[in-house]
Each structure stands twice: as C-alpha cells, then as structure tokens.
C-alpha cells in the first residue's frame, strides 16, 4: 500500500471512531492502534493476575467463613477478568503465552499498587474499598471504548466487579464499628493504601504521555487528574461515615469549586515503584513466573494426552 | 435415641474434610498451572467451603449453646478436628493436588449418595445439594488423572509418585468411629465400610485407564478421625485460626 | 513455539428459549476440557444452561474488506420490510 492509501485509510478509520462505531478484530487498523491496544489491554490483564496475589495472601487466614468465601470468590473473579482481557488481547494477533513472556521478563507493566504488601486483614477491606474503587472509576468509561472485544470484556468485568468494592467497604465498616484494636487496624490500612490508591489513577496530566491519543480512541474518556478528583470526592464522605480519617492534613472541602482540595502526591515514590523498587515487585513477579514454570509439565501433559486421544480416534475411523 | 453430641461429632467427621480440603485448595488461588485450571480449582474450594458452612451451621444449632459456624470452624483444638489424614496432605505438586482430590472425590460422592437417604432432613438436604457439586469434582479430577497418567513420561512418573504416596491414606476413609456407628444405628449416618468395594473399583478403573498402577500397599495410615493428625495439620490450623486466635471474641 | 493449549470460542445459552451467544474464549487442550473450562470461567454466576465450544481456528469468517459487496446491496431492498407497504388506517393489525 502506498503512503497515500494508508493515510486515506487512517482518516476513514479515525472518522469511524469519531462516529462511535466499534472496531472489530478483522477490521483494518493503524499499526499504532493495534500496538497501543495490545499494550493497554495486556497491562490491564496483567494487573488482574498480579492483583490476585496480595489478596490471595489472606485467603487462608480470613477471620470467618463468610469472609473467606467472599474473598476467595473475589480473587477468583480477578483471574476471570484477567482471562477475559487476555482473550480480548488475543484477538489482536498476539498469544497469551507471548503476553506472559512480556510480563515475566519485566517488559510489560502492571498496576504498581500490587507491589505493596498486605500486612493485616484490614488490608482486604482497604483494597476492596479503595483499590477497587479507583479501578472502577477507571474501568466504567472503558465499557464504551472503541475496540469491540475490549469494550465487551469491560462490560463483563464491571458487572462482576460491582460486589468487590462493597465487599471491601463492608469489611472496613465491621472493623470501624469493632473493638479499638480493630478500628486501629482499619485506620492503619487506610493510612497505607490511601496514597498508593491516588497514584493508581496515573501520573498528572502534565506528565502523562498517552492521554491525547488515548482520548481520541476512547481508551480514556477523562484525564488522570479528573479521575483522581472524582475518586477523592466520592471516597472522603465514605471514610467520614465510618469514622476513619484520610491521612492527608491538607485535605479540605473547597466551597467554591465544590470539590476536595488535597495534598501533594509523592510522585518520586510512584516512579520508584514503577521502576521496580516497590516493597514486593520481585516477590509478585516471581510468584507468577513460578506458577507458570511449575505448570509447564501439566500443560504439556494435557496436550500430549489430547493428541493421543485424537490419534486413537483416527485409528478407529480407519 | 441419638444425642445431639453424637450427631455433632458425626457431622464433624464429614464436614471437617470439606473444610480442610477447601483450605488446601484455597492456598492455590493465584498459583495454578494455567488460569483456567486456577479458576476451576477455586470453584471446587468454594463448593467445599459452602458445604462446610451448611454442616457447621447445623452443628452449631444442635449444640444448644450460642455457637456460630465460625466457633466450630476456627476454635477447636487440633485433636478435635475429625478430618481424615488424606485431605490435610500438602500441595506438593499438581500431581498430588489432583490425586488427593480424586481419592477424596470418589469417596465423597459415594458418601453423599448414601447420606441423602438419611433420616435427618438437614443432612439429607445438604447431601442432595452436594451430590451435584461433587459429581463435577469427580469428573474434573478423574479427567486430570487420565491426562497426567497418559500424558508425557514426566507427568506419568509424577502422578504415579503421588498415587503411590497418597494411597496409604485412603483406607481410613472407611473406618467407622463410635459416633459413625451410633449415627448408622439411628438411620442418620452412612455405613462407610460398605462403600469400600465400590470405591476400590472406581479408583482402579480410572487409574488403569490412565495407565497407572494401583499400589499394593498392605499398610495404611490412620488417626485423623480420632484427632491424631499429621505434622502438616498444625501449620494448616495456624493459618486457618490465626485471626480468631490472635483477636478473640471479635466480629469481622 | 512451545506446546501451548489452543484457543476455543465459547457460546452460552443463558436460558432455554434463547440462542447461544458468543461469550468469549478459553484455552484448553481438548474439546472436553474446553467445555469444562468454559463452564468454570463463564457460568460462575449462573449465566448459562448450555455451552458450545469450537476451536477458534475452525471458524471461517467474512473479510471486512468485502463488507461492501457482501452487505451493502441489502440496504436498499426496503420492500423486504413491512413498513414499505401502506395500509388504510382502519386496518389496525397486519
């Protein structure tokens, strides 16, 4: 194809998206669109899978049977969501194994928040309430993103995730209404997870490299700063309601803007964790690599067995 | 007439297996050999923990004290857990996980098929619901036994190793405790001893199809049903009971 | 390339009376396993009563490049639709 022809196709393509038409797997798409989508969808999938680990850390120690099954179902949902997203990504012509390869070699990124440790049971509450809360804010707009398979995966994810945040907030309510020890546990978890949750919504707009292009392709509908503000505005009253204190001395209701003003985010910490220096980066990745490598003989066996069965069938037919 | 305490002990003899096996399976969430299998094993864990809750809620109610399912699950001493040694065996590798599951599933299904005829309506209802879940578990684990047994040379060796190691824990499944005998006499419980032949046939059938050998062990381990567990149990309970023991008398 | 499990497309009937609908995909070594995986992944919340799986490579699809010649000719055949025909107001249902 000549450069002019490609240019023409690109224009038609951008117009389709502007008209809110969906792009489907076999449609022509600019290489950059394909690559950007592989990057974002796989990052999202990796985050779900790595995200199973910090919460998985407490499944065996959950304090009641009711909490145990709820947490187990929640972490399992994350596996499901990772799977839906890998499936969506595979429609772009890349295999799940290749995506794993990128994750395992550190080439692909995932949400940095999962590099923080889960130290108490209250962290299960804080993660559900804050981390899932922030994730939902990010994800709901993606249900109408331009790439069909991604949008459909996100609709399923959002539908299933509706219980996750409630599950977390309910844990926090129980702790906040409990003994002084429990309340302290809840406050401590909020203290540790608040700032990472704000960072989770991405670098400030000034620093964000992808925003303009992503907006055009509906991979983003709002900027990081807008999402962050939305998250803070909805979360602060929820903390007030259960008597917990947001660990930000500069947090203040602004009568004029009708929003909360908040303190400076430690972006240095954010970039350090992104670069691999968070408390659990190595541990998280090696847990995934181990599971994959230790599973190889199992996957191979299933393939060998399937082939033998197929051969048997063929022999019978002859 | 059967005393509530006998029924409670009888329930523990069934439900503790579901709890401990469910706990073992929950350890794997996030660490499976492939996402699809990870999700499948968690489904089994959820089934087992769901069954556990039904049994324990009933046991708590029978106790006549103000007990909850959680008191039953978390606040007993190791000696008071009545699960068989099989289910507490660790997740050494996927071959062990599948073999342990298979050895238990086959028994579990036979047990529930009888228990659904119990004169005790609650137990009968729990069994009826469980049969559907456990039928699927048995299908899942049998299929995997075949895949691993008749897969590669490596998988064959690994699964045979697990079969050889875990077979010694299967005979205990059929031992009748005193409470089992009382439950049986009263039409509440199941005569597990009579399930052994069916069990051995079913196991043999699948193992042979998987080109695996049924071990010729003459010596079997026992003790779990009397509360005499393996060294693994203490660590499992340390995890399971951690919160309830560290922060007693709190609501979560 | 290693010995990876192939991809299967999953179709689920939500309840009797409805058609099977494409739900997504799973990896599995064989058809039997694909059904089980689909059950475990896509019907955790009671979403289905029947599942079909088909290995993705066995699906033949139209090429979007040919969409014009394949589908656009049907656009102006408006006489295939009931609204093309006028009825006297007195006839309420037809």
XYZ file of C-alpha atoms in Angstrom:
664
model
C 0.000 0.000 0.000
C 1.254 3.465 -0.803
C 1.693 6.044 1.913
C -1.212 7.988 0.491
C -3.503 4.987 0.600
C -2.587 4.329 4.224
C -3.184 7.950 5.075
C -6.592 7.690 3.470
C -7.440 4.502 5.381
C -6.318 6.127 8.607
C -8.617 9.043 8.029
C -11.592 6.787 7.381
C -10.640 4.823 10.480
C -10.497 7.884 12.723
C -13.841 9.054 11.368
C -15.427 5.732 12.205
C -14.267 6.028 15.802
C -15.407 9.636 15.985
C -18.862 8.429 14.841
C -18.807 5.971 17.773
C -18.518 2.967 15.502
C -16.768 -0.015 17.037
C -13.625 -1.505 15.595
C -13.667 -5.299 15.341
C -10.689 -7.694 15.181
C -10.508 -8.246 11.440
C -11.072 -4.612 10.516
C -8.172 -2.683 9.106
C -6.480 -0.659 11.827
C -3.378 1.502 12.030
C -0.416 -0.393 13.449
C -0.199 2.134 16.255
C -3.807 1.451 17.254
C -3.077 -2.260 17.408
C 0.106 -1.819 19.423
C -1.409 0.665 21.843
C -4.329 -1.661 22.456
C -2.117 -4.672 22.994
C -0.135 -2.651 25.486
C -3.088 -1.282 27.409
C -5.271 -4.414 27.408
C -2.405 -6.683 28.401
C -1.288 -4.287 31.107
C -4.809 -4.399 32.389
C -4.867 -8.206 32.240
C -1.510 -8.473 33.996
C -2.784 -6.166 36.740
C -5.710 -8.505 37.371
C -3.447 -11.532 37.605
C -0.753 -9.929 39.741
C -3.561 -8.331 41.725
C -4.662 -11.786 42.860
C -1.510 -12.178 44.920
C -1.764 -9.510 47.620
C -5.323 -10.566 48.422
C -4.560 -14.233 47.905
C -2.140 -13.752 50.773
C -5.090 -13.593 53.196
C -7.497 -16.217 51.875
C -6.205 -18.945 54.182
C -6.265 -16.566 57.147
C -9.653 -14.918 56.647
C -11.278 -14.443 60.058
C -14.669 -16.013 59.286
C -16.070 -18.486 56.797
C -18.301 -15.834 55.280
C -15.326 -13.559 54.690
C -13.273 -16.453 53.398
C -15.688 -17.461 50.641
C -16.301 -13.836 49.665
C -12.585 -13.135 49.358
C -11.945 -16.378 47.533
C -14.720 -15.604 45.054
C -13.365 -12.112 44.610
C -9.814 -13.210 43.902
C -11.174 -15.832 41.545
C -13.101 -13.120 39.717
C -9.804 -11.349 39.182
C -8.480 -14.475 37.488
C -11.625 -14.456 35.353
C -11.161 -10.799 34.481
C -7.552 -11.386 33.559
C -8.746 -14.188 31.339
C -11.416 -12.066 29.598
C -8.822 -9.391 28.962
C -6.173 -11.774 27.656
C -8.857 -13.156 25.336
C -9.649 -9.657 24.081
C -5.961 -9.024 23.577
C -5.520 -12.253 21.651
C -7.943 -11.000 19.003
C -5.227 -8.510 18.067
C -2.962 -11.301 16.906
C -0.801 -11.962 19.951
C -0.966 -15.114 22.072
C -1.430 -15.315 25.812
C 1.937 -17.047 26.068
C 3.631 -14.123 24.341
C 1.907 -11.751 26.717
C 3.081 -13.825 29.690
C 6.558 -13.743 28.283
C 6.415 -9.944 28.296
C 5.175 -9.930 31.881
C 7.689 -12.454 33.130
C 10.666 -10.714 31.566
C 9.607 -7.375 33.007
C 8.907 -5.919 29.576
C 5.216 -5.395 30.308
C 3.949 -3.280 33.175
C 1.092 -3.818 35.583
C -0.559 -1.615 38.145
C 2.070 -0.612 40.693
C -0.295 -0.744 43.609
C 0.039 -4.509 43.775
C 3.682 -4.111 44.708
C 2.641 -3.037 48.191
C 2.353 -5.697 50.894
C -0.864 -6.812 52.596
C 0.025 -6.796 56.274
C -3.264 -7.167 58.112
C -6.772 -8.386 57.493
C -7.878 -4.756 57.226
C -5.854 -4.515 54.031
C -8.507 -6.740 52.429
C -11.036 -4.074 53.326
C -8.862 -1.213 52.145
C -8.038 -2.893 48.839
C -11.656 -3.660 48.056
C -12.823 -0.223 49.067
C -10.012 1.952 47.683
C -8.168 -0.032 45.034
C -11.311 -1.487 43.506
C -12.984 1.875 43.920
C -10.243 3.540 41.909
C -10.260 0.696 39.395
C -14.000 1.033 38.804
C -13.609 4.750 38.107
C -11.007 3.846 35.521
C -12.973 0.967 34.055
C -16.544 2.141 33.690
C -15.701 4.547 30.836
C -13.901 1.704 29.050
C -17.195 -0.122 28.567
C -17.737 2.214 25.603
C -14.197 2.200 24.278
C -13.683 1.906 20.535
C -12.258 -1.606 20.286
C -15.186 -4.049 20.391
C -13.603 -7.016 22.187
C -12.124 -4.744 24.863
C -15.424 -2.947 25.411
C -17.283 -6.258 25.720
C -14.722 -7.633 28.170
C -15.025 -4.475 30.249
C -18.807 -4.703 30.375
C -18.480 -8.184 31.848
C -15.743 -7.065 34.228
C -17.682 -4.066 35.500
C -20.820 -6.131 36.004
C -18.958 -8.674 38.085
C -16.919 -6.139 39.964
C -19.847 -4.419 41.498
C -19.626 -6.686 44.537
C -15.891 -6.232 45.032
C -15.932 -2.718 46.347
C -18.905 -3.410 48.599
C -17.133 -6.455 49.953
C -14.169 -4.276 50.919
C -16.176 -1.433 52.357
C -18.220 -3.856 54.427
C -15.018 -5.229 55.940
C -13.999 -1.682 56.828
C -17.395 -0.981 58.397
C -17.130 -4.063 60.610
C -13.662 -3.049 61.736
C -14.584 0.591 62.260
C -17.522 -0.496 64.418
C -15.466 -3.064 66.274
C -13.017 -3.015 69.169
C -10.327 -0.318 69.462
C -7.821 -2.821 68.067
C -9.992 -3.401 65.030
C -10.561 0.281 64.471
C -6.843 0.900 64.673
C -6.266 -1.876 62.176
C -8.708 -0.214 59.773
C -7.134 3.222 60.172
C -3.664 1.774 59.671
C -4.774 0.110 56.443
C -6.338 3.336 55.194
C -3.105 5.169 56.026
C -1.035 2.768 53.982
C -3.378 2.376 50.988
C -4.676 5.906 50.523
C -1.740 7.439 48.689
C -0.955 4.428 46.508
C -4.648 4.416 45.509
C -4.410 8.035 44.382
C -1.257 7.212 42.439
C -3.041 4.293 40.840
C -5.058 6.713 38.721
C -1.874 7.566 36.876
C 0.598 10.442 36.651
C -0.698 14.004 36.500
C -1.965 15.196 33.136
C 1.149 17.286 32.619
C 3.303 14.150 32.900
C 1.059 11.709 31.099
C 2.362 10.818 27.651
C -0.544 8.912 26.215
C -3.569 10.952 27.153
C -4.371 12.850 23.927
C -4.161 9.850 21.619
C -5.992 7.650 24.129
C -8.816 10.149 24.343
C -9.285 10.048 20.593
C -9.505 6.258 20.584
C -11.757 6.258 23.641
C -9.236 4.301 25.629
C -9.680 7.161 28.023
C -12.722 9.369 28.450
C -11.391 11.549 31.277
C -7.897 12.655 32.227
C -5.998 11.128 35.141
C -6.444 14.259 37.241
C -10.182 14.342 36.614
C -10.494 10.690 37.597
C -8.422 11.269 40.720
C -10.593 14.181 41.766
C -13.703 12.086 41.200
C -12.249 9.291 43.321
C -11.372 11.608 46.186
C -14.729 13.353 46.118
C -16.612 10.095 46.340
C -14.343 8.397 48.883
C -13.892 11.081 51.527
C -17.544 11.050 52.635
C -17.402 7.241 52.823
C -14.457 7.490 55.222
C -16.242 10.146 57.275
C -19.304 7.958 57.500
C -17.434 5.163 59.256
C -15.271 7.453 61.360
C -11.940 6.917 59.636
C -9.525 9.728 58.855
C -7.990 10.251 55.419
C -4.239 10.559 56.037
C -3.863 13.935 54.338
C -3.546 17.042 56.534
C -4.165 19.249 53.503
C -7.451 17.623 52.590
C -10.171 20.254 52.732
C -13.598 20.842 51.216
C -13.487 23.735 48.787
C -16.808 25.579 48.903
C -16.030 27.423 45.678
C -15.120 24.507 43.441
C -17.412 22.106 45.336
C -14.562 19.651 45.432
C -11.924 18.489 47.858
C -8.501 20.085 47.709
C -5.810 17.622 48.589
C -2.112 17.438 49.402
C 0.909 16.797 47.254
C 1.337 13.236 45.970
C 4.804 11.747 46.367
C 5.474 11.096 42.685
C 9.015 10.121 43.401
C 7.734 7.094 45.292
C 5.359 6.334 42.424
C 8.130 6.262 39.819
C 10.398 4.244 42.074
C 7.731 1.560 42.439
C 7.031 1.632 38.688
C 10.731 1.114 38.073
C 10.719 -1.997 40.217
C 11.749 -0.703 43.620
C 8.455 -1.231 45.433
C 8.382 -3.456 48.505
C 7.040 -6.508 46.644
C 7.892 -6.139 42.929
C 10.280 -9.085 42.869
C 8.097 -11.274 45.044
C 4.983 -10.706 42.922
C 6.681 -11.392 39.643
C 8.498 -14.459 40.869
C 5.235 -15.907 42.206
C 3.781 -15.642 38.699
C 6.892 -16.986 37.000
C 6.999 -19.925 39.421
C 3.349 -20.796 38.841
C 3.894 -20.716 35.090
C 7.108 -22.716 35.093
C 5.873 -25.277 37.606
C 2.739 -25.656 35.497
C 4.597 -26.436 32.296
C 4.678 -30.200 32.734
C 0.957 -30.120 33.473
C 0.134 -28.162 30.330
C 2.417 -30.369 28.250
C 0.804 -33.500 29.628
C -2.666 -32.291 28.699
C -1.545 -31.576 25.134
C 0.183 -34.927 24.795
C -2.919 -36.671 26.103
C -5.180 -34.762 23.727
C -3.003 -35.757 20.812
C -3.029 -39.415 21.819
C -6.807 -39.380 22.089
C -7.076 -37.751 18.681
C -4.797 -40.391 17.155
C -6.846 -43.168 18.740
C -9.996 -41.721 17.246
C -8.389 -41.563 13.812
C -7.184 -45.132 14.035
C -10.653 -46.309 14.926
C -12.096 -44.486 11.927
C -9.722 -46.333 9.617
C -32.178 -42.240 70.997
C -29.270 -40.366 69.493
C -27.821 -37.495 71.486
C -27.101 -34.197 69.789
C -23.462 -34.560 70.755
C -23.269 -37.756 68.702
C -24.796 -36.070 65.668
C -22.424 -33.150 66.074
C -19.434 -35.460 66.140
C -20.834 -37.315 63.167
C -21.160 -34.021 61.279
C -17.592 -33.069 62.117
C -16.476 -36.370 60.653
C -17.884 -35.290 57.291
C -17.631 -31.508 57.372
C -14.045 -31.241 58.609
C -12.917 -32.996 55.442
C -14.634 -30.346 53.353
C -13.132 -27.542 55.419
C -9.577 -28.829 55.367
C -9.629 -29.783 51.697
C -11.226 -26.422 50.906
C -8.463 -24.715 52.857
C -5.779 -26.627 50.957
C -7.356 -25.695 47.626
C -7.611 -22.037 48.658
C -3.859 -21.935 49.090
C -3.585 -22.433 45.339
C -5.670 -19.478 44.236
C -3.375 -17.396 42.039
C -0.778 -20.139 41.645
C -2.396 -22.647 39.283
C -0.657 -24.096 36.215
C -2.878 -22.036 33.886
C -5.638 -19.510 34.526
C -8.449 -21.835 33.506
C -7.355 -24.508 35.971
C -6.782 -21.933 38.701
C -10.393 -20.834 38.307
C -11.677 -24.419 38.233
C -9.882 -25.370 41.435
C -11.186 -22.296 43.191
C -14.690 -23.321 42.181
C -14.128 -26.620 43.968
C -12.780 -24.812 47.022
C -15.891 -22.632 47.078
C -18.175 -25.673 46.776
C -16.421 -27.385 49.660
C -16.428 -24.317 51.881
C -20.094 -23.795 51.091
C -20.858 -27.338 52.190
C -18.748 -26.803 55.301
C -20.838 -23.813 56.266
C -24.107 -25.700 55.910
C -22.840 -28.538 58.097
C -21.319 -26.239 60.730
C -24.371 -24.025 60.945
C -26.371 -27.137 61.675
C -23.829 -28.398 64.202
C -23.762 -25.012 65.934
C -27.531 -25.037 66.134
C -27.563 -28.570 67.573
C -25.051 -27.631 70.237
C -27.751 -25.694 72.074
C -25.142 -23.119 73.026
C -24.810 -19.751 71.369
C -22.302 -21.053 68.909
C -21.716 -19.973 65.333
C -20.272 -21.710 62.296
C -17.070 -19.801 62.946
C -16.697 -21.112 66.509
C -16.919 -24.571 65.037
C -14.534 -23.855 62.177
C -11.871 -21.878 63.978
C -11.947 -22.504 67.693
C -11.356 -26.179 68.161
C -8.111 -27.805 69.169
C -6.264 -29.867 66.615
C -7.355 -33.031 68.390
C -10.987 -32.065 67.928
C -10.867 -31.947 64.138
C -12.173 -35.214 62.698
C -10.912 -34.971 59.120
C -9.010 -37.842 57.534
C -5.254 -37.574 57.019
C -5.711 -37.588 53.244
C -7.228 -34.121 52.962
C -4.587 -32.383 55.073
C -1.701 -33.583 52.881
C 0.165 -30.607 51.405
C 0.093 -29.262 47.827
C 3.415 -30.812 46.942
C 2.851 -30.512 43.206
C -0.088 -30.591 40.828
C 0.037 -34.386 40.715
C -0.500 -34.541 44.477
C -3.271 -31.988 44.323
C -5.159 -33.945 41.680
C -4.576 -37.333 43.285
C -5.669 -36.113 46.712
C -8.742 -34.605 45.100
C -9.529 -37.730 43.106
C -9.097 -40.067 46.086
C -11.400 -37.873 48.118
C -13.956 -37.075 45.397
C -14.702 -40.721 44.678
C -15.344 -41.372 48.356
C -17.196 -38.110 48.823
C -19.680 -38.861 46.070
C -20.364 -42.396 47.345
C -20.864 -40.982 50.829
C -23.290 -38.254 49.766
C -25.283 -40.648 47.608
C -25.991 -42.623 50.773
C -26.303 -39.649 53.083
C -29.147 -38.235 51.002
C -31.249 -41.080 52.417
C -30.505 -40.028 55.987
C -33.450 -39.766 58.370
C -32.010 -36.418 59.379
C -33.642 -33.991 56.975
C -30.963 -31.334 57.193
C -28.170 -33.760 56.435
C -30.185 -35.283 53.640
C -30.756 -31.850 52.077
C -27.086 -30.886 52.346
C -26.124 -34.192 50.739
C -28.560 -33.758 47.865
C -27.181 -30.358 47.031
C -23.604 -31.574 47.424
C -24.024 -34.523 45.062
C -24.236 -32.216 42.062
C -21.130 -30.314 43.075
C -19.115 -33.384 43.928
C -20.101 -35.196 40.730
C -18.407 -32.384 38.879
C -15.357 -32.535 41.165
C -15.017 -36.225 40.484
C -15.277 -35.649 36.770
C -12.655 -32.939 36.912
C -10.172 -34.927 38.983
C -10.724 -38.196 37.064
C -10.124 -36.408 33.769
C -6.920 -34.928 35.085
C -5.734 -38.273 36.438
C -6.105 -39.623 32.913
C -4.391 -36.654 31.315
C -1.421 -36.817 33.626
C -1.216 -40.615 33.663
C -1.392 -40.947 29.910
C 0.254 -37.632 29.029
C 4.040 -37.368 28.930
C 6.612 -39.639 30.570
C 7.284 -36.909 33.118
C 3.638 -36.448 34.030
C 3.168 -40.198 34.221
C 6.003 -40.525 36.736
C 4.836 -37.580 38.772
C 1.249 -38.736 39.079
C 2.288 -42.300 39.819
C 4.532 -40.955 42.581
C 1.581 -39.084 44.058
C -0.687 -42.122 43.761
C 1.918 -44.281 45.498
C 2.383 -41.764 48.294
C -1.250 -40.941 48.926
C -2.808 -44.381 48.575
C -1.842 -45.218 52.164
C -4.321 -42.579 53.373
C -7.359 -43.986 51.592
C -8.286 -46.860 53.874
C -9.056 -44.506 56.727
C -11.992 -43.171 54.727
C -13.892 -46.385 55.528
C -13.149 -46.676 59.228
C -16.229 -46.332 61.376
C -15.847 -44.306 64.548
C -18.087 -44.822 67.534
C -20.151 -41.808 66.502
C -20.405 -43.143 62.965
C -21.785 -46.392 64.364
C -24.347 -44.622 66.522
C -25.398 -42.448 63.584
C -25.777 -45.536 61.436
C -27.862 -47.346 64.040
C -30.208 -44.391 64.191
C -30.673 -44.128 60.452
C -28.818 -40.842 60.371
C -25.417 -41.959 59.200
C -23.886 -43.973 56.418
C -22.230 -47.380 56.632
C -18.963 -46.261 55.099
C -17.415 -49.705 55.404
C -19.773 -50.951 52.706
C -18.583 -48.283 50.266
C -15.080 -49.676 50.084
C -15.610 -52.156 47.306
C -17.296 -49.657 45.018
C -14.584 -47.179 45.853
C -11.743 -49.518 45.002
C -13.392 -50.499 41.745
C -13.937 -46.940 40.660
C -10.372 -45.940 41.555
C -8.950 -48.960 39.802
C -10.990 -48.289 36.690
C -9.736 -44.719 36.331
C -6.133 -45.482 37.261
C -5.997 -48.303 34.764
C -7.452 -46.141 32.053
C -4.732 -43.647 32.914
C -2.133 -46.450 32.585
C -1.315 -46.097 36.280
C -0.750 -48.870 38.765
C -2.785 -49.251 41.923
C -0.232 -49.605 44.711
C -0.160 -52.866 46.560
C 0.175 -51.336 49.984
C -0.825 -53.550 52.842
C -0.178 -50.913 55.453
C -2.453 -47.908 55.720
C -2.195 -44.759 57.807
C -4.963 -43.754 60.140
C -5.644 -41.428 63.042
C -7.291 -38.330 61.599
C -10.753 -39.474 62.583
C -9.575 -39.821 66.171
C -7.954 -36.392 66.063
C -4.429 -37.708 65.681
C -3.213 -35.810 62.680
C -0.045 -35.446 60.630
C 2.591 -32.787 61.277
C 1.083 -30.734 58.459
C -2.131 -30.134 60.340
C -0.706 -27.778 62.934
C 0.564 -25.395 60.293
C -2.666 -25.549 58.375
C -4.585 -24.661 61.538
C -2.116 -21.916 62.433
C -3.120 -20.237 59.176
C -6.788 -21.048 59.426
C -7.173 -19.949 63.043
C -4.713 -17.073 63.026
C -7.202 -14.215 63.219
C -9.626 -15.832 65.625
C -6.817 -16.819 67.983
C -4.963 -13.514 67.810
C -8.065 -11.374 68.217
C -10.500 -13.410 70.282
C -14.188 -12.554 70.610
C -14.434 -10.035 67.822
C -16.827 -9.657 64.923
C -15.423 -9.463 61.421
C 6.843 -22.176 19.797
C 6.040 -24.327 22.778
C 3.259 -26.791 23.135
C 0.535 -24.261 24.009
C -3.117 -25.042 24.563
C -5.195 -23.883 21.588
C -7.863 -21.232 21.831
C -11.585 -22.105 21.830
C -14.541 -19.800 21.295
C -17.306 -20.165 23.846
C -21.036 -19.830 23.152
C -23.522 -19.926 26.014
C -27.287 -20.307 26.072
C -28.427 -18.199 29.022
C -31.742 -19.982 29.345
C -33.914 -22.246 27.284
C -35.705 -20.306 24.603
C -32.696 -18.129 23.882
C -29.977 -18.734 21.318
C -26.358 -19.466 22.157
C -24.403 -16.251 22.244
C -20.662 -15.682 21.934
C -19.270 -15.127 25.438
C -15.519 -15.098 24.891
C -12.778 -17.662 24.682
C -10.725 -20.083 26.778
C -7.594 -22.114 26.291
C -7.884 -25.888 26.529
C -6.018 -28.963 25.386
C -9.112 -30.703 24.003
C -12.816 -30.187 23.438
C -13.886 -31.863 26.669
C -11.589 -29.626 28.671
C -12.727 -26.590 26.721
C -16.296 -27.286 27.839
C -15.238 -27.671 31.457
C -13.105 -24.542 31.352
C -15.920 -22.604 29.744
C -18.256 -23.811 32.480
C -15.820 -22.779 35.204
C -14.985 -19.417 33.658
C -18.206 -18.172 32.074
C -21.026 -19.604 34.184
C -19.830 -18.831 37.715
C -22.884 -16.661 38.269
C -25.482 -18.964 36.857
C -25.232 -17.405 33.412
C -25.941 -20.494 31.369
C -27.809 -23.748 30.752
C -25.888 -24.954 27.706
C -22.432 -24.379 26.273
C -20.893 -24.795 22.829
C -17.181 -24.612 22.193
C -15.390 -24.571 18.875
C -11.708 -24.320 18.286
C -11.047 -20.779 17.085
C -9.051 -21.881 14.068
C -12.097 -23.740 12.749
C -14.184 -20.620 12.379
C -14.422 -19.195 8.896
C -15.307 -15.526 8.838
C -16.116 -12.968 6.194
C -13.418 -10.475 5.423
C -14.289 -6.890 6.387
C -12.686 -5.760 3.137
C -15.558 -7.414 1.290
C -18.220 -5.934 3.540
C -19.304 -3.522 0.822
C -20.164 -6.146 -1.766
C -21.498 -8.591 0.805
C -23.786 -6.458 2.894
C -24.469 -3.131 1.307
C -26.594 -4.444 -1.578
C -29.210 -5.404 1.027
C -29.515 -1.860 2.284
C -31.851 -0.551 -0.428
C -34.160 -3.553 -0.629
C -36.647 -1.769 1.523
C -39.541 -3.730 0.037
C -38.406 -6.636 2.225
C -39.655 -4.768 5.285
C -43.302 -4.368 6.308
C -43.006 -0.581 6.634
C -42.619 -0.388 2.831
C -46.309 -1.144 2.375
C -49.091 1.271 3.155
C -52.307 0.180 4.814
C -55.581 2.039 5.314
C -55.767 3.486 8.855
C -58.781 1.299 9.598
C -56.642 -1.827 9.480
C -55.033 -1.845 12.886
C -53.069 -5.084 12.825
C -51.469 -6.847 9.907
